[in-house]
PDB file of C-alpha atoms in Angstrom:
ATOM      1  CA  UNK A   1      -0.114  -0.090  -0.018  1.00  0.00           C
ATOM      2  CA  UNK A   2       0.778   3.788  -0.769  1.00  0.00           C
ATOM      3  CA  UNK A   3       1.000   5.589   2.147  1.00  0.00           C
ATOM      4  CA  UNK A   4      -0.822   8.450   0.530  1.00  0.00           C
ATOM      5  CA  UNK A   5      -3.336   6.594  -1.231  1.00  0.00           C
ATOM      6  CA  UNK A   6      -6.339   4.295  -0.346  1.00  0.00           C
ATOM      7  CA  UNK A   7      -5.940   1.267  -2.503  1.00  0.00           C
ATOM      8  CA  UNK A   8      -9.608   2.681  -3.742  1.00  0.00           C
ATOM      9  CA  UNK A   9      -7.751   5.978  -5.442  1.00  0.00           C
ATOM     10  CA  UNK A  10      -8.506   7.908  -2.803  1.00  0.00           C
ATOM     11  CA  UNK A  11      -6.352  10.585  -1.057  1.00  0.00           C
ATOM     12  CA  UNK A  12      -5.137   9.296   2.616  1.00  0.00           C
ATOM     13  CA  UNK A  13      -5.897  12.984   4.654  1.00  0.00           C
ATOM     14  CA  UNK A  14      -2.986  14.068   6.016  1.00  0.00           C
ATOM     15  CA  UNK A  15      -2.756  13.219  10.166  1.00  0.00           C
ATOM     16  CA  UNK A  16      -2.516  15.949  12.140  1.00  0.00           C
ATOM     17  CA  UNK A  17      -1.803  14.420  14.390  1.00  0.00           C
ATOM     18  CA  UNK A  18      -0.009  11.070  15.467  1.00  0.00           C
ATOM     19  CA  UNK A  19      -3.220   9.114  15.308  1.00  0.00           C
ATOM     20  CA  UNK A  20      -2.427   5.117  14.763  1.00  0.00           C
ATOM     21  CA  UNK A  21      -4.738   4.487  11.625  1.00  0.00           C
ATOM     22  CA  UNK A  22      -5.797   6.578   9.323  1.00  0.00           C
ATOM     23  CA  UNK A  23      -9.286   6.409   7.591  1.00  0.00           C
ATOM     24  CA  UNK A  24     -10.746   6.725   3.578  1.00  0.00           C
ATOM     25  CA  UNK A  25     -13.163   9.179   3.260  1.00  0.00           C
ATOM     26  CA  UNK A  26     -15.359   7.825   0.224  1.00  0.00           C
ATOM     27  CA  UNK A  27     -14.274   3.688   0.807  1.00  0.00           C
ATOM     28  CA  UNK A  28     -14.156   4.704   5.194  1.00  0.00           C
ATOM     29  CA  UNK A  29     -10.440   1.272   5.246  1.00  0.00           C
ATOM     30  CA  UNK A  30      -8.516   1.821   8.065  1.00  0.00           C
ATOM     31  CA  UNK A  31      -4.731   2.146   7.128  1.00  0.00           C
ATOM     32  CA  UNK A  32      -2.271   1.642   9.589  1.00  0.00           C
ATOM     33  CA  UNK A  33       0.076   4.276  10.201  1.00  0.00           C
ATOM     34  CA  UNK A  34       3.172   2.192   9.803  1.00  0.00           C
ATOM     35  CA  UNK A  35       2.886   2.066   6.395  1.00  0.00           C
ATOM     36  CA  UNK A  36       4.226   6.027   6.034  1.00  0.00           C
ATOM     37  CA  UNK A  37       7.062   5.722   8.985  1.00  0.00           C
ATOM     38  CA  UNK A  38      10.195   7.112   8.106  1.00  0.00           C
ATOM     39  CA  UNK A  39       9.349   8.747   4.785  1.00  0.00           C
ATOM     40  CA  UNK A  40      10.186  11.702   3.784  1.00  0.00           C
ATOM     41  CA  UNK A  41       7.031  13.790   3.454  1.00  0.00           C
ATOM     42  CA  UNK A  42       7.581  17.259   1.048  1.00  0.00           C
ATOM     43  CA  UNK A  43       6.186  20.129  -0.130  1.00  0.00           C
ATOM     44  CA  UNK A  44       6.898  22.326  -2.555  1.00  0.00           C
ATOM     45  CA  UNK A  45       6.247  25.724  -2.421  1.00  0.00           C
ATOM     46  CA  UNK A  46       6.304  28.014  -4.915  1.00  0.00           C
ATOM     47  CA  UNK A  47       7.347  31.831  -4.022  1.00  0.00           C
ATOM     48  CA  UNK A  48       6.819  34.883  -5.977  1.00  0.00           C
ATOM     49  CA  UNK A  49       9.188  38.260  -5.660  1.00  0.00           C
ATOM     50  CA  UNK A  50       7.466  41.529  -5.244  1.00  0.00           C
ATOM     51  CA  UNK A  51       9.757  42.826  -7.365  1.00  0.00           C
ATOM     52  CA  UNK A  52       9.080  40.261 -10.191  1.00  0.00           C
ATOM     53  CA  UNK A  53       5.271  40.858  -9.842  1.00  0.00           C
ATOM     54  CA  UNK A  54       6.384  45.299 -10.250  1.00  0.00           C
ATOM     55  CA  UNK A  55       8.977  44.293 -13.295  1.00  0.00           C
ATOM     56  CA  UNK A  56       5.720  42.536 -15.439  1.00  0.00           C
ATOM     57  CA  UNK A  57       3.827  45.863 -14.027  1.00  0.00           C
ATOM     58  CA  UNK A  58       6.012  47.591 -15.441  1.00  0.00           C
ATOM     59  CA  UNK A  59       6.497  45.706 -19.128  1.00  0.00           C
ATOM     60  CA  UNK A  60       2.997  46.355 -19.496  1.00  0.00           C
ATOM     61  CA  UNK A  61       2.993  49.596 -18.629  1.00  0.00           C
ATOM     62  CA  UNK A  62       5.268  49.779 -21.565  1.00  0.00           C
ATOM     63  CA  UNK A  63       3.396  47.468 -23.996  1.00  0.00           C
ATOM     64  CA  UNK A  64      -0.032  50.237 -22.844  1.00  0.00           C
ATOM     65  CA  UNK A  65      -0.494  52.687 -26.137  1.00  0.00           C
ATOM     66  CA  UNK A  66       1.229  55.896 -25.996  1.00  0.00           C
ATOM     67  CA  UNK A  67      -0.013  58.835 -26.489  1.00  0.00           C
ATOM     68  CA  UNK A  68       0.689  62.604 -26.544  1.00  0.00           C
ATOM     69  CA  UNK A  69      -0.398  63.692 -23.499  1.00  0.00           C
ATOM     70  CA  UNK A  70       2.226  66.235 -21.070  1.00  0.00           C
ATOM     71  CA  UNK A  71       2.058  65.134 -17.129  1.00  0.00           C
ATOM     72  CA  UNK A  72       1.028  66.945 -14.670  1.00  0.00           C
ATOM     73  CA  UNK A  73       4.289  66.340 -12.649  1.00  0.00           C
ATOM     74  CA  UNK A  74       6.756  66.420 -14.595  1.00  0.00           C
ATOM     75  CA  UNK A  75       5.576  67.204 -17.443  1.00  0.00           C
ATOM     76  CA  UNK A  76       7.277  65.140 -20.078  1.00  0.00           C
ATOM     77  CA  UNK A  77       4.888  64.858 -23.246  1.00  0.00           C
ATOM     78  CA  UNK A  78       3.909  61.227 -23.562  1.00  0.00           C
ATOM     79  CA  UNK A  79       1.687  59.035 -21.177  1.00  0.00           C
ATOM     80  CA  UNK A  80       0.775  55.521 -22.128  1.00  0.00           C
ATOM     81  CA  UNK A  81      -3.360  55.036 -21.296  1.00  0.00           C
ATOM     82  CA  UNK A  82      -5.130  52.224 -20.675  1.00  0.00           C
ATOM     83  CA  UNK A  83      -8.890  51.880 -21.173  1.00  0.00           C
ATOM     84  CA  UNK A  84     -12.394  49.952 -18.184  1.00  0.00           C
ATOM     85  CA  UNK A  85     -15.428  50.754 -18.199  1.00  0.00           C
ATOM     86  CA  UNK A  86     -15.946  51.006 -14.188  1.00  0.00           C
ATOM     87  CA  UNK A  87     -19.202  52.611 -14.785  1.00  0.00           C
ATOM     88  CA  UNK A  88     -22.378  51.727 -16.131  1.00  0.00           C
ATOM     89  CA  UNK A  89     -22.248  51.020 -19.969  1.00  0.00           C
ATOM     90  CA  UNK A  90     -24.098  53.615 -20.654  1.00  0.00           C
ATOM     91  CA  UNK A  91     -21.075  55.793 -19.310  1.00  0.00           C
ATOM     92  CA  UNK A  92     -18.235  56.606 -20.736  1.00  0.00           C
ATOM     93  CA  UNK A  93     -15.422  54.861 -20.141  1.00  0.00           C
ATOM     94  CA  UNK A  94     -12.145  55.369 -17.640  1.00  0.00           C
ATOM     95  CA  UNK A  95      -8.983  56.253 -18.880  1.00  0.00           C
ATOM     96  CA  UNK A  96      -5.972  55.761 -16.250  1.00  0.00           C
ATOM     97  CA  UNK A  97      -2.531  57.904 -18.550  1.00  0.00           C
ATOM     98  CA  UNK A  98       0.380  57.085 -16.503  1.00  0.00           C
ATOM     99  CA  UNK A  99       3.848  59.062 -17.931  1.00  0.00           C
ATOM    100  CA  UNK A 100       6.663  57.800 -19.137  1.00  0.00           C
ATOM    101  CA  UNK A 101       8.894  59.455 -17.150  1.00  0.00           C
ATOM    102  CA  UNK A 102       8.683  59.651 -13.735  1.00  0.00           C
ATOM    103  CA  UNK A 103       5.225  56.581 -13.610  1.00  0.00           C
ATOM    104  CA  UNK A 104       2.822  59.524 -12.590  1.00  0.00           C
ATOM    105  CA  UNK A 105      -0.173  57.882 -12.985  1.00  0.00           C
ATOM    106  CA  UNK A 106      -4.166  60.569 -13.981  1.00  0.00           C
ATOM    107  CA  UNK A 107      -7.416  59.115 -14.432  1.00  0.00           C
ATOM    108  CA  UNK A 108      -9.537  60.733 -16.210  1.00  0.00           C
ATOM    109  CA  UNK A 109     -13.427  60.039 -16.581  1.00  0.00           C
ATOM    110  CA  UNK A 110     -14.672  59.971 -20.955  1.00  0.00           C
TER     111      UNK A 110
END
């Protein structure tokens, strides 16, 4: 018997304490914990660094369309933009502008 699976194919519950028997939640078969003794148990975690997230965000900003619009903060004449429908359908869309130089954001309700 594989200590992770019941003979019916269901995954056996991982014991949170030290029971002497594992009970399958599907077929209610009982398996002794001795089968799992001295088995290596491990898990894999995916860790996402905030820097990677920020880099992807910056990359997506660079892929947005660019328009000639003057930044209120630094005076740069080019901004990228993206549009979202944040209000009801009968109203205009919301346009988010981001300065390519200083990353300052402007929101316009069209």
